[in-house]
mmCIF file of C-alpha atoms in Angstrom:
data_model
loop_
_atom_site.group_PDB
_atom_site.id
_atom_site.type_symbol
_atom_site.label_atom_id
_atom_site.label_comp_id
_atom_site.label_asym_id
_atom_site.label_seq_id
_atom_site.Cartn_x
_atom_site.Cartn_y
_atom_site.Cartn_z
ATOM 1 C CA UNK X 1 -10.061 -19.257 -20.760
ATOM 2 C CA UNK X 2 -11.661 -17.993 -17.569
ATOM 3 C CA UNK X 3 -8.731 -19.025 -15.486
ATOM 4 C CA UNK X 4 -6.215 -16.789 -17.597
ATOM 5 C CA UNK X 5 -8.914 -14.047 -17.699
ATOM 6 C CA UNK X 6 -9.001 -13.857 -14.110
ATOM 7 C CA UNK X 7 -5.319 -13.984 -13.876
ATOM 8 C CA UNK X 8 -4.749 -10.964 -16.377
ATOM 9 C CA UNK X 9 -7.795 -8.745 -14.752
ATOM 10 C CA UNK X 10 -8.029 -9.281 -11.103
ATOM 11 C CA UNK X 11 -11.532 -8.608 -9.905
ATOM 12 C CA UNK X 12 -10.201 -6.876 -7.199
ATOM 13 C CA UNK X 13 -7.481 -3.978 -7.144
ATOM 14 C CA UNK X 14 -5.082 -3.260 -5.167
ATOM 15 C CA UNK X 15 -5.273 -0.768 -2.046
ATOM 16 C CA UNK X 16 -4.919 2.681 -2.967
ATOM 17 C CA UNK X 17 -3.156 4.575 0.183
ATOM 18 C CA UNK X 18 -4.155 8.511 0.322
ATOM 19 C CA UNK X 19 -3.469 11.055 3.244
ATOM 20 C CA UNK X 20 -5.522 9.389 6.474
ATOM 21 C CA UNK X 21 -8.105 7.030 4.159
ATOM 22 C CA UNK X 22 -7.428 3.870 1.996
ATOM 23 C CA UNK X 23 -9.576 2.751 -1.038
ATOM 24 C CA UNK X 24 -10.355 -0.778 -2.120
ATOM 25 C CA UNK X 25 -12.604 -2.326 -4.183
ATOM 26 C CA UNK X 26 -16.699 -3.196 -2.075
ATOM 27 C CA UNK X 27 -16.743 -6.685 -0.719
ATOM 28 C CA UNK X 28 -20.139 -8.106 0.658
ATOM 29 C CA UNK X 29 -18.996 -7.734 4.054
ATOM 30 C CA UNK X 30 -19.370 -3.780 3.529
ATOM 31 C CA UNK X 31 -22.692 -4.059 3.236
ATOM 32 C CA UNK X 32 -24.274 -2.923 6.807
ATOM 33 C CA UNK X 33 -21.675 0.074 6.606
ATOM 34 C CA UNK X 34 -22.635 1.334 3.353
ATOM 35 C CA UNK X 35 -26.194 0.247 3.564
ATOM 36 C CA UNK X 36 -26.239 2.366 7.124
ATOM 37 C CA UNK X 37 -24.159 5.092 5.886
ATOM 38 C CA UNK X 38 -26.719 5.546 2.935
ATOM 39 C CA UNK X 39 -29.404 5.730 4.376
ATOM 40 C CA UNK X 40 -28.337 8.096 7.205
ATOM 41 C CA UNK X 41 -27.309 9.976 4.227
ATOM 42 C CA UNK X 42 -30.012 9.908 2.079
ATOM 43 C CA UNK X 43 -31.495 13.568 2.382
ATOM 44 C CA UNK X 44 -27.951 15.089 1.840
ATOM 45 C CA UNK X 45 -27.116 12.715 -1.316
ATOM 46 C CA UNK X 46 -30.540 13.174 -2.943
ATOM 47 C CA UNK X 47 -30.000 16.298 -4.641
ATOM 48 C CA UNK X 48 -26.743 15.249 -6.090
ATOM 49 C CA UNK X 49 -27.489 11.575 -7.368
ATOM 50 C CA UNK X 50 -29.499 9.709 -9.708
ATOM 51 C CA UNK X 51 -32.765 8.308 -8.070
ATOM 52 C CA UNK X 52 -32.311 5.873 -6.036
ATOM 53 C CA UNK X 53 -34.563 2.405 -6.665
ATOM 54 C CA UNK X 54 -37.301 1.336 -4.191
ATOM 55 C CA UNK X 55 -34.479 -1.344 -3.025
ATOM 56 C CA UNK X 56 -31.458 0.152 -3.356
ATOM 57 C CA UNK X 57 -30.249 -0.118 0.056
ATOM 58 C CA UNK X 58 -31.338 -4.012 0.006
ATOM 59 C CA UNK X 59 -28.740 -6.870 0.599
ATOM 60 C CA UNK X 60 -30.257 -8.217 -2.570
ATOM 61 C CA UNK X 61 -28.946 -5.429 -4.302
ATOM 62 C CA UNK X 62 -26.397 -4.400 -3.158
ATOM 63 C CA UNK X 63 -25.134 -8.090 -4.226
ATOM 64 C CA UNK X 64 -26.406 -7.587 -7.774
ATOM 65 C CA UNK X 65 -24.193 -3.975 -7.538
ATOM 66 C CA UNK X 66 -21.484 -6.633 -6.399
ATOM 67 C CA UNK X 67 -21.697 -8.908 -9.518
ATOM 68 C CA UNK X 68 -21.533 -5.692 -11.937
ATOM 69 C CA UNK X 69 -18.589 -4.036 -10.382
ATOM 70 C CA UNK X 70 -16.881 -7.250 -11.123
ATOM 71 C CA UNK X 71 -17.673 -7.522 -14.716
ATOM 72 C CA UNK X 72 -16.749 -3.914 -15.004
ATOM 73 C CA UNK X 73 -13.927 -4.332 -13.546
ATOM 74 C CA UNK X 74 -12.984 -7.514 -15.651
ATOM 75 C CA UNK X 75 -13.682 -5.497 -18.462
ATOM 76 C CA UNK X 76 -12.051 -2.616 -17.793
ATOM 77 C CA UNK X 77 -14.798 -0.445 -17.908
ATOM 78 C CA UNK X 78 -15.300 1.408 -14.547
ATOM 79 C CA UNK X 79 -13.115 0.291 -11.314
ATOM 80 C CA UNK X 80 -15.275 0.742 -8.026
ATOM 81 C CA UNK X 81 -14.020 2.184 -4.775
ATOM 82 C CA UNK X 82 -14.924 2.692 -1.574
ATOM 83 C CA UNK X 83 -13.317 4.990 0.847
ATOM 84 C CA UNK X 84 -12.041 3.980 4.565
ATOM 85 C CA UNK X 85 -10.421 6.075 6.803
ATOM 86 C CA UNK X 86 -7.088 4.618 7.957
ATOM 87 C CA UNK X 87 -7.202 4.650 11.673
ATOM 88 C CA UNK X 88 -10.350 2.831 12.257
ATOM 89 C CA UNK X 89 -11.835 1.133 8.950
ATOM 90 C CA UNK X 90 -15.016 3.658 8.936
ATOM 91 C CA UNK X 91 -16.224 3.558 5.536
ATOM 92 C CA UNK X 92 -16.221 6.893 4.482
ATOM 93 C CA UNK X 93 -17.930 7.321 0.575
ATOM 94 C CA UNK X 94 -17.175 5.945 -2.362
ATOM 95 C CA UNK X 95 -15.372 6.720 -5.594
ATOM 96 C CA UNK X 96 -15.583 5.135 -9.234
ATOM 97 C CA UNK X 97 -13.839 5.954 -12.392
ATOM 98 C CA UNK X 98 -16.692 5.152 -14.779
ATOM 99 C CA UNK X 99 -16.761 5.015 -18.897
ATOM 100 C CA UNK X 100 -12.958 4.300 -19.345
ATOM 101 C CA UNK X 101 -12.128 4.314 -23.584
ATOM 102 C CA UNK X 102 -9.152 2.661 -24.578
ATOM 103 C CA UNK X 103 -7.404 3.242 -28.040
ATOM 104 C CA UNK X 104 -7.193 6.578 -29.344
ATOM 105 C CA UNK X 105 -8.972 8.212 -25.887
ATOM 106 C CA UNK X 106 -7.546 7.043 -22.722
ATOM 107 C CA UNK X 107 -9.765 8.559 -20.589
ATOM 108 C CA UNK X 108 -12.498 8.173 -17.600
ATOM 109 C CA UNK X 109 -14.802 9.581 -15.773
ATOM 110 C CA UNK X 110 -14.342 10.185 -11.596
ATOM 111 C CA UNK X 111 -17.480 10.259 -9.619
ATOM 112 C CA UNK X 112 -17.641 10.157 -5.996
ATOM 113 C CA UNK X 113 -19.784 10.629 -2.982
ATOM 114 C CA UNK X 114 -19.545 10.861 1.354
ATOM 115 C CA UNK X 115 -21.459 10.216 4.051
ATOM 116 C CA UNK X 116 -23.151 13.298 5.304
ATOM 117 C CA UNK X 117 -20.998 12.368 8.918
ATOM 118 C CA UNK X 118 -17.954 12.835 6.952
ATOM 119 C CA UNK X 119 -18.639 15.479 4.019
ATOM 120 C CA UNK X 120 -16.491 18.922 4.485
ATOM 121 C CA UNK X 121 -13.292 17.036 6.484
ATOM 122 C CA UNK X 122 -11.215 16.500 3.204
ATOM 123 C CA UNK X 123 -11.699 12.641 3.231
ATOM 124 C CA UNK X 124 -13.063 12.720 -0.096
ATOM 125 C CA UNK X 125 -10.323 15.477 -1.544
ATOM 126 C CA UNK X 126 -7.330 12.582 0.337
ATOM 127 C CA UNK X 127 -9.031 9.598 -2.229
ATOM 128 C CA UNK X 128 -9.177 11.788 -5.239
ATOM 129 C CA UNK X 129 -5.670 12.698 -4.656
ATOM 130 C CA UNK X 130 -5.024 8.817 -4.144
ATOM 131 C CA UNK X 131 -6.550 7.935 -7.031
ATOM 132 C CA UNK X 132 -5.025 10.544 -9.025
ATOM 133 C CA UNK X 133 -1.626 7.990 -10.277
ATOM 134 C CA UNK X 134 -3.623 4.814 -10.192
ATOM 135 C CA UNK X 135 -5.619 6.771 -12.873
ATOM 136 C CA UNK X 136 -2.064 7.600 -15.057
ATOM 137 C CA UNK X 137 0.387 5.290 -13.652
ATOM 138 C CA UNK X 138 -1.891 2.058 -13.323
ATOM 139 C CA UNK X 139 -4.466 2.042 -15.637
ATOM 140 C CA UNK X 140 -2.386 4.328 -17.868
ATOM 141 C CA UNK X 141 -5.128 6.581 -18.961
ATOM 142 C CA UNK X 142 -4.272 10.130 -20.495
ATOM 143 C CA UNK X 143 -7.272 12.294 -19.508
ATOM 144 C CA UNK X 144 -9.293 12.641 -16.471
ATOM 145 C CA UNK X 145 -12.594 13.675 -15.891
ATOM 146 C CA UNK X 146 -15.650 14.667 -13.647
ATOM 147 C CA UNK X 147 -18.682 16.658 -13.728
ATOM 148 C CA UNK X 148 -20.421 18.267 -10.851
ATOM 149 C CA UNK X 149 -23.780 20.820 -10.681
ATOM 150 C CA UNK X 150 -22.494 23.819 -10.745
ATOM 151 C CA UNK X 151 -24.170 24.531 -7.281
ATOM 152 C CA UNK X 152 -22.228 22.302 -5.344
ATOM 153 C CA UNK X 153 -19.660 24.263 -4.371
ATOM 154 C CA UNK X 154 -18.259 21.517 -2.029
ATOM 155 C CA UNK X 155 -17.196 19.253 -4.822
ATOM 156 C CA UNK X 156 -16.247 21.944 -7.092
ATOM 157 C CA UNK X 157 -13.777 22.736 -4.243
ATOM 158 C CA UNK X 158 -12.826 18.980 -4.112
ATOM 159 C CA UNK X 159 -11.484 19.033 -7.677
ATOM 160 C CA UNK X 160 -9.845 22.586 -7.871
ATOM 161 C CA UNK X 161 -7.742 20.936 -4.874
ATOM 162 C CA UNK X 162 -6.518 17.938 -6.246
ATOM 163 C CA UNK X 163 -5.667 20.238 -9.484
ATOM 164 C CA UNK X 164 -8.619 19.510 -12.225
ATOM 165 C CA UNK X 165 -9.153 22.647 -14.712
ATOM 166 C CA UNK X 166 -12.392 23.939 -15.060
ATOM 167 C CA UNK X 167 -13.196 23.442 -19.317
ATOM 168 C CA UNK X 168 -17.013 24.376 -18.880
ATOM 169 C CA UNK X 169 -20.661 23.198 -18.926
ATOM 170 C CA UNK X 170 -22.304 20.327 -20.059
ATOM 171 C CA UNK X 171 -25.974 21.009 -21.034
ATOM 172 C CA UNK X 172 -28.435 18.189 -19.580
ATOM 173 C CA UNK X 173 -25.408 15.880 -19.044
ATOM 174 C CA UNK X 174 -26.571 13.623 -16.260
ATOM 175 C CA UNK X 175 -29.869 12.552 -14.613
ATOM 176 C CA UNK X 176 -30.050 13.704 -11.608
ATOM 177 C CA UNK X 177 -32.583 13.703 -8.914
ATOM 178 C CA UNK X 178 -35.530 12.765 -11.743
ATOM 179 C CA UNK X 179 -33.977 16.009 -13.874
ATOM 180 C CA UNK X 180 -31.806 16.350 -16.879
ATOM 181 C CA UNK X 181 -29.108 18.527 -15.056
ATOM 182 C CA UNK X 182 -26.430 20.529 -16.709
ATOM 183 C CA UNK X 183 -23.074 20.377 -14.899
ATOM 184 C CA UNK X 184 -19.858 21.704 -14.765
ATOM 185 C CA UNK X 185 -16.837 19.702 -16.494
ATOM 186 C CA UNK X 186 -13.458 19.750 -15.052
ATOM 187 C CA UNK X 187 -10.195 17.408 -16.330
ATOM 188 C CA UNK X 188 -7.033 16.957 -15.363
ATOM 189 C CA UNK X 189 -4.249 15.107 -17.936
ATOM 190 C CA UNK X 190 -1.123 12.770 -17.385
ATOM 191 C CA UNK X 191 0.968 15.729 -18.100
ATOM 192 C CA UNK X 192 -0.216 18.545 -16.297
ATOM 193 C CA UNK X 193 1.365 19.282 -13.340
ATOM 194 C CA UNK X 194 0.984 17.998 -10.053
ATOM 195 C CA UNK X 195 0.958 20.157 -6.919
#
């Protein structure tokens, strides 16, 4: 049974191709790039992430972050990124599509981060754009979403660009930085059109 299970959901997907970056799925061998790029990152993420554990940037860790992605993946319920720019394999940030419903829904959730090196060069707004028809044509989801504070104005920008409508805010909706933050929705659907 786990032989045709892995058949039918590969743990790993295929490379998404955007405008100067590629996605894939994290292997183990990205670890000293992502563990580096955190942490030379940290003070820029902070105020936009959930806290980060005492070991969060530990091999350890970042295998047991490994191990999840896969089930998740096998599952079908999120489908892990990270980004790479194309001319020299940099690891760049990272995107996930988190929470996808099946069956009457069809929908997920698009979170993403970069490297405070990279942040403000439109690496981030290429992979959302990438990820944009994996989202409808691959996984065959209707709906779209993400959720940003409303005071980062940098990934508000993000999704305007790759066409997500504002629909409003969501009171308390994640825990961020130790606080129950409210934050701005935004959605784009199969059918709406693309620029």
């Amino acid at each position: 049974m786990a032989f045709l299970r892995s058949i039918s959901k590969p743990d790993v997907a295929p490379v998404i191709l955007g405008h100067g970056v590629y996605l894939r799925n994290p292997q183990i061998g990205d670890f000293a790039q992502w563990a580096a790029l955190r942490e030379s990152s940290r003070d820029f993420l902070t105020p936009w992430e959930p806290t980060w554990t005492p070991d969060d940037l530990t091999k350890p860790s970042f295998r047991r972050r490994l191990r999840r992605y896969q089930r998740e993946i096998r599952q079908d319920h999120a489908h892990p990124f990270f980004i790479f720019r194309e001319e020299d394999d940099v690891l760049l940030g990272g995107c996930t599509l988190s929470g996808v419903q099946r069956g009457v829904q069809q929908s997920c959730t698009l979170g993403y981060w970069a490297g405070e090196s990279h942040a403000g060069r439109g690496y981030v707004t290429a992979a959302v754009r990438a990820l944009i028809p994996f989202v409808f044509e691959e996984l065959k989801l209707h709906r779209l979403q993400a959720a940003c504070l409303p005071e980062n104005d940098r990934s508000r920008a993000v999704l305007r660009k790759c066409g997500f409508t504002e629909e409003g805010i969501a009171r308390g909706y994640l825990r961020i930085n130790g606080a129950w933050r409210d934050h701005v929705v935004y959605a784009i659907l199969r059918d709406d059109p693309r620029r």
